Amino acid sequence: MASIFQMERVLYQCGCDDWWPLCKLYFCRHCSALRCTSCSLNEIDSTFCPNCLENIPAGEARVKKNRCVNCNQCPICCEFNIYFNNFPPSCKMHVMIIYCIAMVLTTRAVGELCHLMCSTCRWSTRDSDTPDQPSSINWPVHETTLGKELDEALERMRIRAVAEKAQRDQIKLNKRRSYNLGSVLTDRYGLQSIYQKRKKTFEKFVPSTPLHVATDEVPELELSGLIENTTDVLRPSLDSCLRQPLAGDRPLRPIRMPLKARRATRCKYCDHNLIKLEYGTSTIRYKIQYFARNFVPEIRLSREPEIREGEIVSVLLTVANESNSKAEVVLMADNDCGIVQCITPTVELSLPSSDETADICDIENHKDAAHEGPGTVVFRRRHRAGIRMEVKCEAGSNSKSVLFLLVKYKNEQCFMHLSDEPDWKSVRVQIALTPCSQVICSY
């Protein structure tokens, strides 16, 4: 990341030759390569209710239509957005942050029966046609009136699936040679009956009665509800009706809480986990976290360089080691791809591991740790080091001032077996020296 709001200034080349910021990349320790969203797979690890934090298996969630039967949302103010600006009006960058809040209905008990009530809009189940229930679990919801049509459509899809499977099996059977034709003619082993059943699967399914038949009986449109003044009746909004499309003209009922999913990320090539959370829904800790920032040295622009055409200028970079082991870093020029030529050939660094308990102002005051020459270390602070590199921008290329570097690094954390000697790994990096540079970004 070059700065907080310009992460695309420094891009790393992934294993699939795409360019991404380091904060959006993963590192596969089995393949020893960088992975992005294109060369990784996302899968659902578990499903849970965001209100009661109950883990629900995939089969049970499918039966419950991915809804929690214990928690209910208000149909009027089910979800609304809160907009506010996180920056003062004098700031040029105005970022609008949106929070989506789900209003959960609370249970109010009166004797042995109970009803649900929203503490925000004061809506309750007594406003609908739902009587009080002895328990708040499995509160009744609107059922579809097209159940028969949906079942017939599902049956037709099953018949089509069986026919397609039979065609694939028939292709496999045609490749085999029949050595004993006598057994087929006499039907001694029941092969003829199997053939007749398979033949029926190839026949197209013709419904006995059409599902929808056009009729001349069209109900008249009642304009009384649109013309007359109906201020006494509070009608639901359009968003509330869209949340319950099966309600129609009936009163709205509580909405069951939709389930959330915890995702896990896998490598597409070796099928090993890259990101995996703990099983408990109340914790936010990672069980496996292979972020690229914890393995690969991070490069940032320390200052905004002043690029002048045809002149040699200095570029100040900051190299940080966020891993838990000591890292050896070598920065080399890659002048074959860019217009900006790096004059500094090679910069070698040895960075210690990141220590969160150390003081943030712990700066080495030794004179040997800071040099003013080109291509040498300018400063050292904990696990970070600042370097100065000399570059030359050709004439007419100020709008595309992109510097390409080849970064080699070596640390013990990049390998699964710590007993082995770590090898050198390399990655290509491109740095946009000007904010208006057209950096090749893949996201």
Coordinates of C-alpha atoms in Angstrom, one line a residue:
M1 CA 0.0 0.0 0.0
A2 CA 1.4 3.3 -1.0
S3 CA -1.0 5.3 1.1
I4 CA -4.3 4.9 2.9
F5 CA -6.5 5.9 0.0
Q6 CA -4.2 4.9 -2.9
M7 CA -3.5 1.2 -2.5
E8 CA -3.1 0.7 -6.3
R9 CA 0.2 2.7 -6.3
V10 CA 2.2 -0.4 -5.5
L11 CA 1.2 -3.7 -7.1
Y12 CA 2.6 -7.2 -6.9
Q13 CA 2.5 -9.9 -9.6
C14 CA 0.4 -12.9 -8.6
G15 CA 1.2 -16.5 -9.7
C16 CA -1.4 -16.1 -12.5
D17 CA 0.4 -13.0 -13.8
D18 CA -2.2 -10.6 -12.5
W19 CA -1.3 -7.4 -10.6
W20 CA -2.9 -6.8 -7.2
P21 CA -2.1 -4.8 -4.1
L22 CA -0.3 -6.8 -1.4
C23 CA -3.3 -6.4 1.0
K24 CA -5.5 -8.4 -1.4
L25 CA -3.2 -11.3 -2.0
Y26 CA -2.6 -14.6 -0.2
F27 CA 0.5 -16.8 0.1
C28 CA 0.3 -20.5 -0.3
R29 CA 3.0 -22.2 1.8
H30 CA 2.5 -25.5 0.0
C31 CA 3.0 -23.9 -3.5
S32 CA 5.3 -21.1 -2.2
A33 CA 3.5 -18.7 -4.5
L34 CA 1.2 -15.7 -4.3
R35 CA -2.5 -16.3 -4.9
C36 CA -5.3 -13.8 -5.7
T37 CA -9.1 -14.1 -6.0
S38 CA -8.7 -15.5 -9.6
C39 CA -6.4 -18.4 -8.5
S40 CA -8.2 -19.2 -5.3
L41 CA -11.6 -20.8 -4.4
N42 CA -14.2 -19.5 -2.0
E43 CA -16.4 -22.0 -0.2
I44 CA -19.0 -21.9 2.6
D45 CA -17.4 -23.2 5.8
S46 CA -20.5 -23.0 8.0
T47 CA -23.8 -21.2 8.3
F48 CA -25.1 -19.4 11.4
C49 CA -27.7 -17.0 12.6
P50 CA -26.3 -13.5 13.1
N51 CA -28.7 -12.8 16.0
C52 CA -28.5 -15.9 18.3
L53 CA -25.2 -17.1 16.8
E54 CA -26.4 -20.7 16.5
N55 CA -24.4 -22.9 14.1
I56 CA -26.8 -24.7 11.7
P57 CA -25.6 -27.6 9.5
A58 CA -25.9 -27.3 5.7
G59 CA -28.7 -29.9 5.4
E60 CA -30.8 -28.4 8.2
A61 CA -30.3 -24.9 6.7
R62 CA -31.5 -26.1 3.3
V63 CA -34.6 -27.6 4.9
K64 CA -35.3 -24.3 6.7
K65 CA -34.8 -22.3 3.5
N66 CA -31.7 -20.6 5.0
R67 CA -33.7 -19.0 7.8
C68 CA -33.5 -19.1 11.5
V69 CA -36.8 -20.2 13.1
N70 CA -35.9 -18.7 16.5
C71 CA -35.3 -15.1 15.5
N72 CA -37.7 -12.8 13.6
Q73 CA -37.3 -9.4 11.9
C74 CA -39.7 -6.5 11.8
P75 CA -41.5 -6.4 8.4
I76 CA -41.9 -2.6 8.5
C77 CA -38.3 -1.5 9.4
C78 CA -36.6 -4.8 8.7
E79 CA -33.4 -3.2 7.3
F80 CA -32.5 0.4 7.0
N81 CA -29.3 2.2 6.2
I82 CA -27.6 4.8 8.3
Y83 CA -25.5 7.3 6.3
F84 CA -22.9 9.6 7.8
N85 CA -19.7 11.2 6.7
N86 CA -16.6 10.2 8.4
F87 CA -14.6 13.3 7.4
P88 CA -15.1 17.0 8.2
P89 CA -16.6 19.3 5.5
S90 CA -13.3 20.9 4.9
C91 CA -11.8 17.7 3.7
K92 CA -11.8 17.2 0.0
M93 CA -12.4 13.4 0.3
H94 CA -15.9 12.7 1.5
V95 CA -16.6 9.0 2.1
M96 CA -20.1 7.9 2.8
I97 CA -20.2 5.0 5.2
I98 CA -23.4 2.8 5.1
Y99 CA -24.5 0.6 8.0
C100 CA -27.3 -1.9 7.5
I101 CA -29.1 -2.6 10.7
A102 CA -31.7 -5.4 11.1
M103 CA -34.4 -4.7 13.6
V104 CA -35.1 -7.9 15.6
L105 CA -38.5 -8.4 17.2
T106 CA -38.7 -8.8 20.9
T107 CA -41.0 -11.2 22.7
R108 CA -43.7 -9.8 25.0
A109 CA -45.5 -12.3 27.2
V110 CA -49.0 -11.8 28.5
G111 CA -50.0 -14.7 30.7
E112 CA -49.2 -18.0 28.9
L113 CA -49.3 -16.5 25.4
C114 CA -46.8 -14.1 23.8
H115 CA -46.6 -11.8 20.9
L116 CA -43.7 -10.1 19.0
M117 CA -43.2 -6.4 19.0
C118 CA -40.7 -4.0 17.4
S119 CA -39.1 -1.5 19.7
T120 CA -38.4 1.0 16.9
C121 CA -41.7 1.4 15.0
R122 CA -43.9 -0.2 17.6
W123 CA -45.3 -2.8 15.2
S124 CA -46.5 -6.0 16.7
T125 CA -48.0 -9.3 15.5
R126 CA -51.4 -8.1 16.9
D127 CA -51.5 -5.7 14.0
S128 CA -51.7 -8.6 11.6
D129 CA -54.1 -11.6 11.5
T130 CA -51.7 -13.7 13.6
P131 CA -53.0 -14.7 17.0
D132 CA -50.8 -14.9 20.1
Q133 CA -48.6 -18.0 20.3
P134 CA -47.5 -20.0 23.3
S135 CA -43.9 -19.8 22.1
S136 CA -41.8 -17.4 19.9
I137 CA -40.2 -20.3 18.0
N138 CA -41.6 -21.3 14.6
W139 CA -43.8 -18.2 14.2
P140 CA -46.2 -18.7 11.2
V141 CA -45.2 -17.2 7.9
H142 CA -47.0 -16.7 4.6
E143 CA -47.0 -19.9 2.5
T144 CA -47.1 -19.9 -1.3
T145 CA -50.3 -20.6 -3.1
L146 CA -48.5 -22.0 -6.2
G147 CA -47.3 -25.1 -4.5
K148 CA -48.8 -27.5 -7.0
E149 CA -47.3 -25.7 -10.0
L150 CA -43.9 -25.6 -8.4
D151 CA -44.0 -29.3 -7.6
E152 CA -45.0 -30.1 -11.2
A153 CA -42.1 -27.9 -12.5
L154 CA -39.7 -29.7 -10.1
E155 CA -40.9 -33.1 -11.4
R156 CA -40.3 -32.0 -15.0
M157 CA -36.8 -31.0 -14.1
R158 CA -36.2 -34.3 -12.5
I159 CA -37.4 -36.2 -15.6
R160 CA -35.1 -34.1 -17.8
A161 CA -32.1 -34.8 -15.4
V162 CA -32.9 -38.6 -15.7
A163 CA -33.0 -38.3 -19.5
E164 CA -29.7 -36.5 -19.7
K165 CA -28.1 -39.1 -17.4
A166 CA -29.5 -41.9 -19.6
Q167 CA -28.0 -40.3 -22.7
R168 CA -24.6 -40.1 -21.1
D169 CA -24.9 -43.8 -20.0
Q170 CA -26.0 -44.8 -23.5
I171 CA -22.8 -43.3 -25.0
K172 CA -20.7 -45.4 -22.6
L173 CA -22.7 -48.5 -23.4
N174 CA -22.3 -48.0 -27.2
K175 CA -18.5 -48.2 -26.8
R176 CA -18.7 -51.7 -25.4
R177 CA -19.1 -54.7 -27.6
S178 CA -21.8 -57.3 -26.9
Y179 CA -20.1 -60.7 -27.0
N180 CA -23.2 -62.8 -26.1
L181 CA -26.2 -61.8 -28.3
G182 CA -28.1 -65.0 -27.3
S183 CA -28.7 -63.8 -23.8
V184 CA -30.1 -60.6 -25.1
L185 CA -32.6 -62.4 -27.5
T186 CA -33.8 -64.9 -24.9
D187 CA -34.0 -62.2 -22.1
R188 CA -32.6 -64.8 -19.7
Y189 CA -31.2 -62.2 -17.4
G190 CA -33.9 -59.5 -17.7
L191 CA -32.0 -57.3 -20.0
Q192 CA -35.0 -56.7 -22.3
S193 CA -37.0 -55.1 -19.4
I194 CA -34.0 -52.9 -18.5
Y195 CA -33.9 -51.8 -22.2
Q196 CA -37.6 -50.9 -22.2
K197 CA -37.2 -48.8 -19.0
R198 CA -34.3 -47.0 -20.5
K199 CA -36.2 -46.4 -23.7
K200 CA -39.0 -44.7 -21.8
T201 CA -36.5 -42.2 -20.3
F202 CA -35.7 -40.9 -23.8
E203 CA -39.4 -40.1 -24.5
K204 CA -40.4 -36.5 -24.1
F205 CA -42.7 -35.8 -21.2
V206 CA -46.1 -34.4 -22.3
P207 CA -48.2 -32.9 -19.4
S208 CA -51.7 -34.3 -19.3
T209 CA -53.3 -30.9 -18.6
P210 CA -51.8 -27.5 -19.3
L211 CA -50.6 -25.6 -16.3
H212 CA -52.0 -22.2 -17.3
V213 CA -55.0 -21.8 -19.5
A214 CA -56.2 -18.4 -20.8
T215 CA -59.7 -17.5 -19.7
D216 CA -62.1 -14.6 -20.4
E217 CA -62.9 -14.1 -16.8
V218 CA -60.8 -11.0 -15.9
P219 CA -61.6 -9.2 -12.6
E220 CA -62.3 -5.6 -12.9
L221 CA -59.9 -3.1 -11.5
E222 CA -61.1 -1.4 -8.3
L223 CA -60.2 2.2 -8.3
S224 CA -61.8 3.0 -5.0
G225 CA -58.6 2.3 -3.1
L226 CA -56.6 4.6 -5.4
I227 CA -59.1 7.5 -5.6
E228 CA -60.6 7.7 -2.1
N229 CA -58.7 9.2 0.8
T230 CA -57.4 6.3 2.9
T231 CA -55.4 8.1 5.5
D232 CA -56.9 6.0 8.3
V233 CA -55.4 2.8 6.9
L234 CA -51.6 2.5 7.1
R235 CA -50.4 0.7 4.1
P236 CA -47.0 -0.9 4.0
S237 CA -44.3 0.6 1.9
L238 CA -43.0 -0.9 -1.4
D239 CA -39.8 -2.2 0.3
S240 CA -41.9 -4.0 2.9
C241 CA -44.1 -5.6 0.2
L242 CA -41.0 -6.8 -1.7
R243 CA -39.6 -8.5 1.4
Q244 CA -42.8 -10.7 1.5
P245 CA -44.0 -11.2 -2.1
L246 CA -46.2 -14.1 -1.0
A247 CA -48.3 -11.9 1.3
G248 CA -50.3 -10.2 -1.5
D249 CA -53.1 -8.2 0.0
R250 CA -52.9 -10.0 3.4
P251 CA -51.3 -8.3 6.4
L252 CA -47.6 -8.6 6.8
R253 CA -46.1 -11.2 9.2
P254 CA -42.7 -11.4 10.9
I255 CA -39.7 -12.2 8.7
R256 CA -37.4 -15.0 9.8
M257 CA -33.8 -14.0 10.2
P258 CA -31.7 -14.9 7.1
L259 CA -28.6 -17.0 7.9
K260 CA -25.1 -15.8 7.3
A261 CA -22.2 -17.9 6.0
R262 CA -18.6 -18.1 7.1
R263 CA -16.4 -18.5 4.1
A264 CA -13.1 -20.3 3.7
T265 CA -10.5 -19.7 0.9
R266 CA -8.6 -22.5 -0.8
C267 CA -5.7 -22.6 -3.3
K268 CA -6.9 -23.7 -6.7
Y269 CA -3.8 -25.7 -7.5
C270 CA -3.0 -27.6 -4.3
D271 CA -6.5 -27.5 -2.7
H272 CA -5.1 -26.4 0.7
N273 CA -6.7 -23.8 3.0
L274 CA -5.5 -20.2 2.8
I275 CA -8.1 -18.5 5.1
K276 CA -10.2 -20.3 7.7
L277 CA -11.9 -19.0 10.8
E278 CA -12.5 -20.7 14.1
Y279 CA -15.5 -22.9 14.4
G280 CA -17.2 -20.8 17.1
T281 CA -19.4 -18.0 15.7
S282 CA -18.8 -15.6 18.6
T283 CA -15.0 -15.5 17.8
I284 CA -13.3 -13.6 15.1
R285 CA -10.0 -15.3 15.3
Y286 CA -8.4 -17.1 12.4
K287 CA -7.5 -20.7 12.5
I288 CA -5.5 -20.4 9.3
Q289 CA -4.4 -17.1 7.9
Y290 CA -2.0 -17.0 5.0
F291 CA -2.1 -13.3 4.1
A292 CA 0.7 -12.3 1.7
R293 CA 1.5 -9.3 4.0
N294 CA 2.7 -11.8 6.7
F295 CA 5.2 -13.5 4.3
V296 CA 6.3 -11.1 1.6
P297 CA 8.1 -7.8 2.3
E298 CA 5.9 -4.8 1.9
I299 CA 7.1 -1.8 -0.1
R300 CA 5.6 1.7 0.2
L301 CA 6.3 5.1 -1.2
S302 CA 7.9 7.0 1.7
R303 CA 7.5 10.4 -0.1
E304 CA 5.9 11.7 -3.2
P305 CA 8.7 11.8 -5.8
E306 CA 9.3 14.9 -8.0
I307 CA 9.6 13.4 -11.5
R308 CA 11.4 15.5 -14.1
E309 CA 11.8 14.3 -17.7
G310 CA 15.3 13.4 -18.7
E311 CA 16.8 14.0 -15.2
I312 CA 17.9 11.6 -12.4
V313 CA 15.7 11.9 -9.4
S314 CA 15.7 10.1 -6.0
V315 CA 12.8 7.8 -5.0
L316 CA 12.4 7.1 -1.3
L317 CA 10.9 3.7 -0.5
T318 CA 10.0 1.9 2.8
V319 CA 10.5 -1.8 3.1
A320 CA 8.7 -3.6 6.0
N321 CA 9.0 -7.2 7.2
E322 CA 5.7 -8.2 8.8
S323 CA 6.6 -11.9 9.2
N324 CA 7.6 -13.6 12.5
S325 CA 11.1 -14.5 11.3
K326 CA 14.1 -12.6 10.1
A327 CA 14.0 -11.8 6.4
E328 CA 16.7 -11.2 3.8
V329 CA 15.5 -8.8 1.1
V330 CA 17.2 -8.0 -2.2
L331 CA 15.8 -5.2 -4.5
M332 CA 17.0 -5.3 -8.1
A333 CA 16.1 -3.1 -11.1
D334 CA 13.8 -4.5 -13.8
N335 CA 14.3 -2.1 -16.7
D336 CA 13.0 -4.4 -19.5
C337 CA 9.3 -3.5 -19.0
G338 CA 9.1 0.1 -17.9
I339 CA 10.0 3.5 -19.4
V340 CA 11.4 4.6 -16.1
Q341 CA 15.0 3.3 -15.8
C342 CA 16.3 2.4 -12.4
I343 CA 20.0 3.4 -12.1
T344 CA 20.6 1.7 -8.7
P345 CA 21.4 -1.9 -9.5
T346 CA 21.0 -3.8 -6.3
V347 CA 20.0 -3.1 -2.7
E348 CA 20.4 -5.7 0.0
L349 CA 18.7 -5.6 3.4
S350 CA 18.4 -7.7 6.5
L351 CA 15.2 -7.0 8.4
P352 CA 14.3 -8.4 11.8
S353 CA 10.9 -9.9 12.6
S354 CA 8.0 -7.6 13.6
D355 CA 7.7 -7.3 17.4
E356 CA 4.4 -5.8 18.6
T357 CA 5.8 -5.3 22.1
A358 CA 8.6 -3.1 21.0
D359 CA 8.4 0.7 21.3
I360 CA 7.1 2.4 18.2
C361 CA 9.8 5.2 18.6
D362 CA 12.6 2.7 19.0
I363 CA 15.0 4.1 16.4
E364 CA 18.6 3.0 16.1
N365 CA 20.9 5.9 16.6
H366 CA 24.0 4.3 15.3
K367 CA 25.8 6.2 12.6
D368 CA 26.4 3.0 10.7
A369 CA 22.7 2.4 10.3
A370 CA 22.0 5.5 8.2
H371 CA 23.8 6.6 5.0
E372 CA 23.1 9.4 2.6
G373 CA 24.5 7.8 -0.5
P374 CA 22.3 6.7 -3.4
G375 CA 20.9 3.1 -3.1
T376 CA 21.8 2.8 0.6
V377 CA 19.7 2.6 3.7
V378 CA 18.5 6.0 4.8
F379 CA 16.9 4.9 8.2
R380 CA 16.0 1.9 10.2
R381 CA 13.1 1.6 12.6
R382 CA 12.2 -1.8 14.2
H383 CA 11.3 -4.1 11.2
R384 CA 11.2 -1.3 8.7
A385 CA 13.9 0.3 6.6
G386 CA 14.0 3.3 4.3
I387 CA 16.1 3.2 1.1
R388 CA 16.9 5.7 -1.6
M389 CA 16.9 4.6 -5.3
E390 CA 18.0 6.7 -8.3
V391 CA 15.7 6.6 -11.3
K392 CA 15.6 8.4 -14.7
C393 CA 12.4 9.1 -16.6
E394 CA 12.6 9.4 -20.3
A395 CA 11.2 12.4 -22.1
G396 CA 7.5 12.3 -23.0
S397 CA 6.7 9.6 -20.4
N398 CA 5.7 11.7 -17.4
S399 CA 2.1 10.4 -17.6
K400 CA 3.2 6.8 -17.4
S401 CA 5.9 6.9 -14.7
V402 CA 5.9 3.3 -13.5
L403 CA 8.9 1.8 -11.9
F404 CA 9.4 -2.0 -12.1
L405 CA 11.4 -3.9 -9.5
L406 CA 12.4 -7.5 -8.9
V407 CA 12.2 -8.3 -5.1
K408 CA 13.9 -11.4 -3.8
Y409 CA 13.3 -12.5 -0.2
K410 CA 14.1 -15.3 2.1
N411 CA 12.6 -16.2 5.5
E412 CA 11.7 -19.3 7.5
Q413 CA 8.0 -18.6 7.6
C414 CA 7.4 -19.3 3.9
F415 CA 8.0 -23.0 4.2
M416 CA 5.9 -25.7 5.9
H417 CA 9.0 -27.6 7.2
L418 CA 11.0 -25.3 9.4
S419 CA 13.9 -27.7 9.5
D420 CA 14.7 -27.2 5.8
E421 CA 17.0 -24.4 4.7
P422 CA 14.8 -21.6 3.2
D423 CA 15.2 -20.8 -0.5
W424 CA 15.1 -17.5 -2.2
K425 CA 11.7 -16.4 -3.6
S426 CA 11.2 -13.6 -6.1
V427 CA 8.2 -11.4 -7.0
R428 CA 7.8 -8.6 -9.5
V429 CA 6.6 -5.2 -8.2
Q430 CA 5.4 -2.1 -10.1
I431 CA 5.3 1.3 -8.4
A432 CA 3.4 4.3 -9.8
L433 CA 5.6 7.3 -9.2
T434 CA 2.8 9.8 -10.0
P435 CA -0.8 9.6 -9.0
C436 CA -2.0 9.9 -12.6
S437 CA 0.1 6.9 -13.8
Q438 CA -1.9 4.3 -15.6
V439 CA -1.0 1.3 -13.5
I440 CA -2.1 -2.1 -14.9
C441 CA -4.5 -3.3 -12.1
S442 CA -6.5 -6.5 -12.2
Y443 CA -9.3 -5.6 -9.8

